[in-house]
Short mmCIF file of C-alpha atoms in Angstrom, two decimals:
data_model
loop_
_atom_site.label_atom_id
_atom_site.label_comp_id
_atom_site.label_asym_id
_atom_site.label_seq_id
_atom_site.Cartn_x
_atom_site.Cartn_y
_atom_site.Cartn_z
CA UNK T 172 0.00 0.00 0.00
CA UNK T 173 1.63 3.00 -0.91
CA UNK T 174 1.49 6.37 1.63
CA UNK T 175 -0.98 7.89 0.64
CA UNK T 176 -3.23 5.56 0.31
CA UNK T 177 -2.53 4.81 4.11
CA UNK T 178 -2.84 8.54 4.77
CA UNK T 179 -6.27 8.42 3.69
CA UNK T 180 -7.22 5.69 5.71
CA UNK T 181 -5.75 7.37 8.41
CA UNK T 182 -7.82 10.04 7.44
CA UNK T 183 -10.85 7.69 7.71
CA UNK T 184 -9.91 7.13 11.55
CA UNK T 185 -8.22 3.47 10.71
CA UNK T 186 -6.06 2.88 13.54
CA UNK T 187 -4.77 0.20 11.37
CA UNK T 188 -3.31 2.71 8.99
CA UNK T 189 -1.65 5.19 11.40
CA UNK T 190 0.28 1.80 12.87
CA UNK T 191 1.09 1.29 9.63
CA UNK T 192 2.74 4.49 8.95
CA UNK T 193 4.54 4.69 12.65
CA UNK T 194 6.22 1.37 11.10
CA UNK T 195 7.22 2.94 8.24
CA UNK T 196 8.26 6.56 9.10
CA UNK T 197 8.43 6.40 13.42
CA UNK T 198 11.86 5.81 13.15
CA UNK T 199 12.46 9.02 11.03
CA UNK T 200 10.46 10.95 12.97
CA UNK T 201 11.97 10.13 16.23
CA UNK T 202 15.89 10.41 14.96
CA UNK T 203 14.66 14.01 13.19
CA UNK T 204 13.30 15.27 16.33
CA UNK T 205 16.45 13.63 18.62
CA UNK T 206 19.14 15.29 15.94
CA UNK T 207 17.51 18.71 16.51
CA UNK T 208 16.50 18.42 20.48
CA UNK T 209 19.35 16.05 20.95
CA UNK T 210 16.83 14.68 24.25
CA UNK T 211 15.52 11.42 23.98
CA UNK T 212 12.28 11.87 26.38
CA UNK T 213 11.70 15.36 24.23
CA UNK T 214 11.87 13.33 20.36
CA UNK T 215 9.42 10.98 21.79
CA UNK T 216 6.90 13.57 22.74
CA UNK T 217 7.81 15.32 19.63
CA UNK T 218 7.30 11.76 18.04
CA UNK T 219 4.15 11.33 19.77
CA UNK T 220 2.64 14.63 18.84
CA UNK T 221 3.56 14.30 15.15
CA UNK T 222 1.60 11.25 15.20
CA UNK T 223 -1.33 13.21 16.77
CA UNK T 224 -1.20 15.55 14.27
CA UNK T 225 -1.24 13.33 11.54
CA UNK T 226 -4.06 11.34 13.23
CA UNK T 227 -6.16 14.90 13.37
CA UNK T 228 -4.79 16.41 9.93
CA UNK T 229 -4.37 13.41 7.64
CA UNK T 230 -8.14 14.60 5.69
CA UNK T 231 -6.13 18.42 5.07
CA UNK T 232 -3.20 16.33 3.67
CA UNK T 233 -2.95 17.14 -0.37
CA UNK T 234 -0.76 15.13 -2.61
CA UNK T 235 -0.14 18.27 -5.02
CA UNK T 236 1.43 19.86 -2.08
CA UNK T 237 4.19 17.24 -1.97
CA UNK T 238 4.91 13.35 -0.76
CA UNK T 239 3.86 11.94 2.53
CA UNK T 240 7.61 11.75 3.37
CA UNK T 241 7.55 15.23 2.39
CA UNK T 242 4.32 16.64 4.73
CA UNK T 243 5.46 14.24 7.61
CA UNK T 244 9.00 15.93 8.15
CA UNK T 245 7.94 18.87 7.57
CA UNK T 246 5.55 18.44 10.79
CA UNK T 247 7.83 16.49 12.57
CA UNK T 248 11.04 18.84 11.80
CA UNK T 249 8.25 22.31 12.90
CA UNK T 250 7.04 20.56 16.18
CA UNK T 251 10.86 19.36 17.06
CA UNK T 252 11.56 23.23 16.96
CA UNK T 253 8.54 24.55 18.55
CA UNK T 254 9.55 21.90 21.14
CA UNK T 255 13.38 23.18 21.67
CA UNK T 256 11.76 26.78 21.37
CA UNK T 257 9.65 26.63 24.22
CA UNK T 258 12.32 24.16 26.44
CA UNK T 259 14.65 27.24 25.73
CA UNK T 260 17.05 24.31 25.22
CA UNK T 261 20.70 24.97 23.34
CA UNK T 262 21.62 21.65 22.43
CA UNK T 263 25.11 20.40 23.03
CA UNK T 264 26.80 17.49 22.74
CA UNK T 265 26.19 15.04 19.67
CA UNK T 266 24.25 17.37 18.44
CA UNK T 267 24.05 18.19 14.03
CA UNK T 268 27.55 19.56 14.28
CA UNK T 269 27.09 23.61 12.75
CA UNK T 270 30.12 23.67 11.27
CA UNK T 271 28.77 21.66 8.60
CA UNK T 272 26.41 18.83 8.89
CA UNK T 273 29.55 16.56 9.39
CA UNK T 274 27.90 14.54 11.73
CA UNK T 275 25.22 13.87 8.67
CA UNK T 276 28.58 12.36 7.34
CA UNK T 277 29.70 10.28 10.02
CA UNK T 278 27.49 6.61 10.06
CA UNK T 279 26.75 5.47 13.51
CA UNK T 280 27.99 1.85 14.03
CA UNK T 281 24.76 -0.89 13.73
CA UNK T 282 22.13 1.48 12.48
CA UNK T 283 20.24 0.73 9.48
CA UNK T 284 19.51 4.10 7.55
CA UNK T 285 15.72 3.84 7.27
CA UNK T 286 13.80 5.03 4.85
CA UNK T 287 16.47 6.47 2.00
CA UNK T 288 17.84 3.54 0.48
CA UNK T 289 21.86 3.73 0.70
CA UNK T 290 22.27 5.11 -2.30
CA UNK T 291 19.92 7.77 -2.19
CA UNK T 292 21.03 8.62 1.67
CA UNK T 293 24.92 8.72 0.12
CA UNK T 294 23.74 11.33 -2.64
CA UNK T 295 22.57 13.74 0.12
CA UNK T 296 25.70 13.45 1.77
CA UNK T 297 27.63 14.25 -1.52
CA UNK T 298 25.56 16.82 -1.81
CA UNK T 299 25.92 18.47 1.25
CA UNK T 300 29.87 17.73 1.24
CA UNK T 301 29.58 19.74 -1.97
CA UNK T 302 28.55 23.34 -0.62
CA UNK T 303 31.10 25.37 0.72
CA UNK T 304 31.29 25.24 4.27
CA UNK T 305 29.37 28.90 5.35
CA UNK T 306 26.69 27.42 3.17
CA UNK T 307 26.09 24.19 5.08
CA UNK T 308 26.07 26.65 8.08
CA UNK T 309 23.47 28.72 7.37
CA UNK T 310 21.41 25.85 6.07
CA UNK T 311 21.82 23.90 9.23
CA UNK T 312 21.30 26.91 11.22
CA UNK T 313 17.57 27.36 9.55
CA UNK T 314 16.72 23.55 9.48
CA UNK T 315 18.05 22.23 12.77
CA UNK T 316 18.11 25.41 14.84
CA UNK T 317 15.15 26.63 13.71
CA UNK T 318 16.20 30.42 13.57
CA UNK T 319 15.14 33.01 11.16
CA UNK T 320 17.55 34.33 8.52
CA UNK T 321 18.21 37.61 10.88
CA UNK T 322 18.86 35.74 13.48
CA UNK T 323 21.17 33.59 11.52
CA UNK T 324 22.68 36.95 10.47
CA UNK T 325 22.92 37.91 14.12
CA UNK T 326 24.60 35.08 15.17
CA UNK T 327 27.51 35.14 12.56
CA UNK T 328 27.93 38.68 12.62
CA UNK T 329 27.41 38.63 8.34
CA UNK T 330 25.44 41.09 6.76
CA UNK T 331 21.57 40.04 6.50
CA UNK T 332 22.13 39.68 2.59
CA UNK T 333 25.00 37.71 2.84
CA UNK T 334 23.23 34.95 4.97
CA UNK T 335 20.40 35.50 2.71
CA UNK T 336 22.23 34.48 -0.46
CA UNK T 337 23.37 31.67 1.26
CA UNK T 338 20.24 29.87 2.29
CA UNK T 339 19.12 30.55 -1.01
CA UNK T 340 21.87 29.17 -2.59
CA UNK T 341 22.70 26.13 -0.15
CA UNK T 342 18.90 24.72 -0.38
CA UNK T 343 18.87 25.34 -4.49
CA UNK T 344 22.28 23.67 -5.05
CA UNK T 345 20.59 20.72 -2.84
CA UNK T 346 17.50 20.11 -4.45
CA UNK T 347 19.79 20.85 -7.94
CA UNK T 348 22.18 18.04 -7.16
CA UNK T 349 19.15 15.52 -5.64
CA UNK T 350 17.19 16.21 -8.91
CA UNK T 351 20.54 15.89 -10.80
CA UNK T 352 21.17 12.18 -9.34
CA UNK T 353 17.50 11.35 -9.78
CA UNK T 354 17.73 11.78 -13.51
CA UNK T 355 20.77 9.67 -13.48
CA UNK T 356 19.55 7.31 -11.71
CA UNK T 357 16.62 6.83 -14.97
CA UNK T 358 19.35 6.65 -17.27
CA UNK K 137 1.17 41.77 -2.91
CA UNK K 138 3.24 42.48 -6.26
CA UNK K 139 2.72 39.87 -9.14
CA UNK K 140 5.81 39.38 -9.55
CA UNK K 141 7.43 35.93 -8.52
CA UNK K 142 9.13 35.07 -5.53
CA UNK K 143 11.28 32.81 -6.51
CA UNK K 144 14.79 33.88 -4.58
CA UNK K 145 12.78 33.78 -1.56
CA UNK K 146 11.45 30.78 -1.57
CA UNK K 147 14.44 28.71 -0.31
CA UNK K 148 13.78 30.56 3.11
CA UNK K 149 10.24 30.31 2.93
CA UNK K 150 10.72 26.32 3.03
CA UNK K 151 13.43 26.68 5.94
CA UNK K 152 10.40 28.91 7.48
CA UNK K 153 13.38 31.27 8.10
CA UNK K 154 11.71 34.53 6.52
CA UNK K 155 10.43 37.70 9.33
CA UNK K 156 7.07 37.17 9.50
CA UNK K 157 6.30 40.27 6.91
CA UNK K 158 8.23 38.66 4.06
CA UNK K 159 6.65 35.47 5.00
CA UNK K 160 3.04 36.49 4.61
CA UNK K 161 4.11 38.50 0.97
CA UNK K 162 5.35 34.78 0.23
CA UNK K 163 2.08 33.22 1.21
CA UNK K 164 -0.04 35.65 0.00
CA UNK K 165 1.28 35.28 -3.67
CA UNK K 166 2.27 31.42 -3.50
CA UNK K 167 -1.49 30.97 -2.46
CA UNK K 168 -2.62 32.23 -6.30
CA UNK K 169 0.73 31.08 -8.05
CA UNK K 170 0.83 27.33 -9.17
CA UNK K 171 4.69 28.19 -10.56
CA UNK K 172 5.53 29.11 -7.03
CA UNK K 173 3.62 26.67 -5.54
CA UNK K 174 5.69 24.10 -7.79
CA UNK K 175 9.41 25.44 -6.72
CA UNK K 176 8.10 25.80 -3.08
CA UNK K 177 7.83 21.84 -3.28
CA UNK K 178 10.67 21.27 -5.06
CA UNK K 179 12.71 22.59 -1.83
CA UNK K 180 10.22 21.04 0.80
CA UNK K 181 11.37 17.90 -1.10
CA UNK K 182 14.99 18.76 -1.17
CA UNK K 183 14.36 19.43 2.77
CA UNK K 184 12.80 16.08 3.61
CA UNK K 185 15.92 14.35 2.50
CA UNK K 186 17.87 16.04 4.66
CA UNK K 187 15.72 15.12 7.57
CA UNK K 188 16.28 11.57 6.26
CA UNK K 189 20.25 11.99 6.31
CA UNK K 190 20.33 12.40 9.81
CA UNK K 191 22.01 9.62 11.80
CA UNK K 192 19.11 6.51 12.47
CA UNK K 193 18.02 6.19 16.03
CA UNK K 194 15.75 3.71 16.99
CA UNK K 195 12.97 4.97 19.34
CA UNK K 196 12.26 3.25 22.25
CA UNK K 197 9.59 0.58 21.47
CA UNK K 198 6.83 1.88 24.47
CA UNK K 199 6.90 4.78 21.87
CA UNK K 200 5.01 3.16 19.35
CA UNK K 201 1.92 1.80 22.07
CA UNK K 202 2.13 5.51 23.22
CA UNK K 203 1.33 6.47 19.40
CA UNK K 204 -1.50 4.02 19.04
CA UNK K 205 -2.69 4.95 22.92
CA UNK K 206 -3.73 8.39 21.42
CA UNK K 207 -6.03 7.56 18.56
CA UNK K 208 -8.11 4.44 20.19
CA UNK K 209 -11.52 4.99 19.95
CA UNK K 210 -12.67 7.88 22.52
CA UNK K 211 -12.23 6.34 25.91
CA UNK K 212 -14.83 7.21 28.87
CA UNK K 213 -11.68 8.26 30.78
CA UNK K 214 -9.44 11.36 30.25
CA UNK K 215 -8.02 11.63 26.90
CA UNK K 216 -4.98 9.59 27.20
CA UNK K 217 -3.30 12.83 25.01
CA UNK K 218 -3.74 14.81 27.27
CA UNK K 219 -1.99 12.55 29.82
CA UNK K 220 0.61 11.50 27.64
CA UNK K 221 2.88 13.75 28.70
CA UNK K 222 4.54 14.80 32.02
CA UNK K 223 4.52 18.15 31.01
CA UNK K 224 1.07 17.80 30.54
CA UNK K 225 0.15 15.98 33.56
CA UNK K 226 -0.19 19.27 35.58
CA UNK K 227 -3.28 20.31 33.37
CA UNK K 228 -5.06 17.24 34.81
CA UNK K 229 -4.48 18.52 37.93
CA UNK K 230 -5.72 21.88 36.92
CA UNK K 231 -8.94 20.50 35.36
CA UNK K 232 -9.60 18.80 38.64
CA UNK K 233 -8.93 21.70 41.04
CA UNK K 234 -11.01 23.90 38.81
CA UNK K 235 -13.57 21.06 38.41
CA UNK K 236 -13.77 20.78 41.71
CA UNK K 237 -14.59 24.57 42.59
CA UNK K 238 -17.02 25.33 39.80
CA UNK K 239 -18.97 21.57 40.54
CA UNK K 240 -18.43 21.35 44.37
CA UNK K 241 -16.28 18.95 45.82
CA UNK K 242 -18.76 15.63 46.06
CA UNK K 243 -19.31 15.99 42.47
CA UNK K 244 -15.63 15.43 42.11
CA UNK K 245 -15.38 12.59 44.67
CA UNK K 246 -18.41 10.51 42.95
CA UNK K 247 -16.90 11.48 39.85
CA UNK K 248 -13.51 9.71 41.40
CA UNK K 249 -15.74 6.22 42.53
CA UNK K 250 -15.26 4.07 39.44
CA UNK K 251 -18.78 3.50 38.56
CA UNK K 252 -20.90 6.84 38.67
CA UNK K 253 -17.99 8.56 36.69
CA UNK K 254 -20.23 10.40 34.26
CA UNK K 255 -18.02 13.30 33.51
CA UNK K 256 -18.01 13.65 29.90
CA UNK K 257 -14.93 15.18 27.76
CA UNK K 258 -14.93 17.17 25.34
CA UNK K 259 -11.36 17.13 23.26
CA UNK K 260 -10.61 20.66 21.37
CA UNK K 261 -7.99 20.62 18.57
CA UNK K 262 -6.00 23.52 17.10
CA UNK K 263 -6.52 24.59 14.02
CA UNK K 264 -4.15 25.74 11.45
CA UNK K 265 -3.94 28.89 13.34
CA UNK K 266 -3.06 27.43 16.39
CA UNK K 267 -2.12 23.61 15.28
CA UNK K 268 -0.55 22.78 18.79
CA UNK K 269 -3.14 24.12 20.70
CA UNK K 270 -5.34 21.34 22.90
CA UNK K 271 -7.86 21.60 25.17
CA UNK K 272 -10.21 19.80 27.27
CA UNK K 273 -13.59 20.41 28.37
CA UNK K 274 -15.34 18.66 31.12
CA UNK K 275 -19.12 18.29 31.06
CA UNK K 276 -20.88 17.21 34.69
CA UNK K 277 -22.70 14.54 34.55
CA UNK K 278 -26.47 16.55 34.12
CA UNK K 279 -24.84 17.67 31.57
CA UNK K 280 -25.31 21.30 32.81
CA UNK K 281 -22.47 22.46 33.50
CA UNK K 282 -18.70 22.52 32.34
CA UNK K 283 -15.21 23.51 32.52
CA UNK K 284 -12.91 24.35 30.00
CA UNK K 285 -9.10 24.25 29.66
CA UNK K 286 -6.69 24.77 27.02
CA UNK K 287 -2.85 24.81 26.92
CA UNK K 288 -0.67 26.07 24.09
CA UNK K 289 -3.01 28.59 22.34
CA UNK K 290 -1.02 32.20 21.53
CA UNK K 291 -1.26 34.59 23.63
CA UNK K 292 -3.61 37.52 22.72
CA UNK K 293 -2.86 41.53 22.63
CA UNK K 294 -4.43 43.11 25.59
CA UNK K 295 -7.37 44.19 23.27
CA UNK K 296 -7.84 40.52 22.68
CA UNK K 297 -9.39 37.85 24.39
CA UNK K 298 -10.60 33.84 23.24
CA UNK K 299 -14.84 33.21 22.97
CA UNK K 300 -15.96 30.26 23.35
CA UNK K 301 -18.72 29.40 21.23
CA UNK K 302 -21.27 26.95 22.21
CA UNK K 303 -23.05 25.82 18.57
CA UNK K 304 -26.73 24.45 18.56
CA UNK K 305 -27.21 21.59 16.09
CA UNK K 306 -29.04 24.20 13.51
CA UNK K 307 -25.63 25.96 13.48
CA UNK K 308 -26.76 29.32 16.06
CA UNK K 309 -24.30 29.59 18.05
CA UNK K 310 -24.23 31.17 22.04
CA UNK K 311 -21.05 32.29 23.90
CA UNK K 312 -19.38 29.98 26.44
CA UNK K 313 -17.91 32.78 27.73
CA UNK K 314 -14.46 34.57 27.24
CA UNK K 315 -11.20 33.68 28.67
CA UNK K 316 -6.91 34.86 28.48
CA UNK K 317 -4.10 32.19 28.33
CA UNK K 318 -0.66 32.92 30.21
CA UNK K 319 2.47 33.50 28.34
CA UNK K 320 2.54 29.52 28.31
CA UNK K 321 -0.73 29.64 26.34
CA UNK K 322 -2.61 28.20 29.21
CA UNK K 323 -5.94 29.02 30.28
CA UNK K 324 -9.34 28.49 31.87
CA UNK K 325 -12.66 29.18 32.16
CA UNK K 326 -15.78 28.25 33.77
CA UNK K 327 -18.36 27.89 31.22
CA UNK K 328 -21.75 30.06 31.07
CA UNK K 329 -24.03 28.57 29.50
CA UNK K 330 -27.53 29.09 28.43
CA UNK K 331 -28.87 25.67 27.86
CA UNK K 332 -27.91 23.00 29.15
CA UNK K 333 -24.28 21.95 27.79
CA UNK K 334 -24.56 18.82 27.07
CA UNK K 335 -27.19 20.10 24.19
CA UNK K 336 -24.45 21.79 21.75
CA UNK K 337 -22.94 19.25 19.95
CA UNK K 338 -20.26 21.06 18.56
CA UNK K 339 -18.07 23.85 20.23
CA UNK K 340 -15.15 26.72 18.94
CA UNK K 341 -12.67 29.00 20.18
CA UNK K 342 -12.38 32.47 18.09
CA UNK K 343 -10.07 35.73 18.70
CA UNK K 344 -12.74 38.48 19.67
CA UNK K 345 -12.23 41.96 21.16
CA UNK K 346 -11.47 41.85 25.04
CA UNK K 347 -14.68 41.08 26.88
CA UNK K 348 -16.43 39.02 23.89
CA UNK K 349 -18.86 39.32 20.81
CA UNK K 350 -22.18 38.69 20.63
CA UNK K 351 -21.07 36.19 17.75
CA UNK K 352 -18.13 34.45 16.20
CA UNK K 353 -16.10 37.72 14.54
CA UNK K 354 -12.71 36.78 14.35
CA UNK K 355 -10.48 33.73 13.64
CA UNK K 356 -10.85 30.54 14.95
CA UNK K 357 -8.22 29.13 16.39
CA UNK K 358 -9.77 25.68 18.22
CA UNK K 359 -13.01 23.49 17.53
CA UNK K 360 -14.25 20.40 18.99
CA UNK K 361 -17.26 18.11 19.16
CA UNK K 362 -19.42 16.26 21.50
#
């Protein structure tokens, strides 16, 4: 059954379905929310919420607007930073390293990637290898801090324009080179 | 709004990293633009595989019966949701205490003894104005009277304050009453009711001046049924 099929069910109150999906995507959910809270008991109420959410929401979802995988982290990435937000945490430790994602890099010893196929999960790495380091910042800074582009530009003490050119061009040479690798992978 | 595109923005409209004035000029002409609409989920996909490079955790596996705990068929009891969470536990409390006051406090014990509990609940859920918002609304068991709490809904300008509305099954709807949340979006309110409440099937929170409206005026942020 493919996701959105389940979504709908879901969407029909099947509790069936929304097992279904945990199986599938619960894993991604929970290591998205622990990479940006970097606190276990906070990714599973992040986890748990998401879930919720999707439970309530699944009728609003609309495939035009982009893939389950898509719509789920985007909920599950929003409610991990709403979470660290209001916990006023600053996350330390093994935390997504800022200086560049390298941690995105670095495989952890017995896990399974889980939804990305190898291949696929290797291409974003290239990918994000390939920006220049202030790029990966600034993109890492939006997606797994959370903060706004002047904040961003607060933070590094760079101009507001510079960190705005590179957001823009850090998330456009991603999707480029992840579109790029797609095609080839038709050939 | 401009018709021009708004394409070198919308990177950091994805990343949700705009000021909240250059996001709404994104909305506003993404809304009526399927070009923009198009790029915008070209990124959102670009962003979803990054949230699937990051390193693989497994959850812990009580996580998964906490997930399905949360969507079982409505339960007679207290919506596990709500008790889900620690942080949450603390609104229980809250519901009691103000249960307790507004009901008197042998309501609350034979609502305690295992088989007269005839409380009803009444779950509220965000809407896309407030998605995180919950709330909780306690019905005695004539069904006459009830208490209402809510966590996580934004606070309001001074000017501002929540209505509950209280909607009739032909769709007129009567105020519950209006109530403020904290800075933690938390709030209460003992509801007024003109009928009996256990005869409105269907209940909403809107945004209305301080002190109320004599009907729905503003946005609503939180709806719920019976």
């Amino acid at each position: 059954m493919d996701d959105e099929t389940l979504i709908r069910r879901i969407a029909r109150s099947e509790p069936e379905a929304l097992a279904e999906l945990y199986d599938r995507y619960g894993r991604l959910v929970y290591s998205l929310a622990l990479a940006i809270t970097n606190d276990a008991g906070l990714s599973e109420e992040v986890s748990q919420d998401v879930f919720l959410q999707v439970w309530r929401k699944a009728g609003s979802y609309r495939p035009e607007a982009g893939r389950v995988l898509t719509w789920l982290s985007r909920i599950a990435r929003n409610r991990a930073i709403d979470m660290l937000r209001r916990q006023n945490v600053r996350p330390e430790g093994s935390w997504i390293s800022l200086d560049g994602l390298e941690s995105l890099t670095a495989e952890r010893a017995g896990l399974e990637p889980f939804v990305l196929d190898s291949s696929s999960r290797e291409q974003v790495r290239q990918a994000l290898a390939a920006l220049p380091p202030e790029q990966r910042t600034a993109l890492a800074l939006a997606y797994f801090r959370g903060l706004s582009q002047q904040e961003i530009a607060a933070l590094l003490h760079q101009p507001l324009g510079t960190i705005k050119t590179r957001v823009r061009l850090a998330l456009h040479k991603l999707r480029a080179f992840l579109a790029e690798e797609h095609s080839e992978d038709r050939r | 709004m401009n018709q021009e595109h708004v394409l070198d923005q919308l990177p950091a409209y994805a990343l949700d990293a705009l000021n909240p004035e250059e996001r709404q000029g994104v909305e506003e002409h993404v809304r009526a633009c399927p070009t923009c609409q198009a790029e915008l989920t070209a990124y959102l996909d670009a962003l979803a595989a990054l949230a699937q490079a990051v390193p693989a955790v497994e959850p812990p596996a009580r996580l998964r019966q906490a997930v399905m705990e949360q969507v079982r068929p409505s339960r007679p009891s207290w919506p596990v949701a709500l008790l889900s969470s620690a942080r949450l536990a603390w609104s229980l409390a809250a519901v009691l205490l103000l249960v307790s006051l507004a009901l008197g406090g042998a309501l609350l014990l034979q609502s305690l003894q295992p088989e007269p509990a005839t409380f009803r609940s009444v779950t509220l859920l965000g809407d896309a104005a407030a998605p995180d918002a919950r709330g909780l609304m306690i019905i005695s068991p004539d069904g006459s009277t009830g208490t209402l709490v809510v966590d996580d809904l934004p606070p309001l300008p001074e000017d501002r304050q929540y209505q509950l509305w209280l909607i009739q099954p032909d769709g007129e709807r009567a105020s519950g009453g209006v109530f403020s949340v904290d800075a933690g979006g938390y709030g209460a309110l003992v509801i007024e009711a003109p009928r009996p409440l256990a005869e409105y099937p269907r209940f909403g929170i809107t945004v209305e001046p301080a002190g109320g409206s004599p009907g729905p005026t503003g946005p609503r942020v939180m709806a719920g049924e019976l």
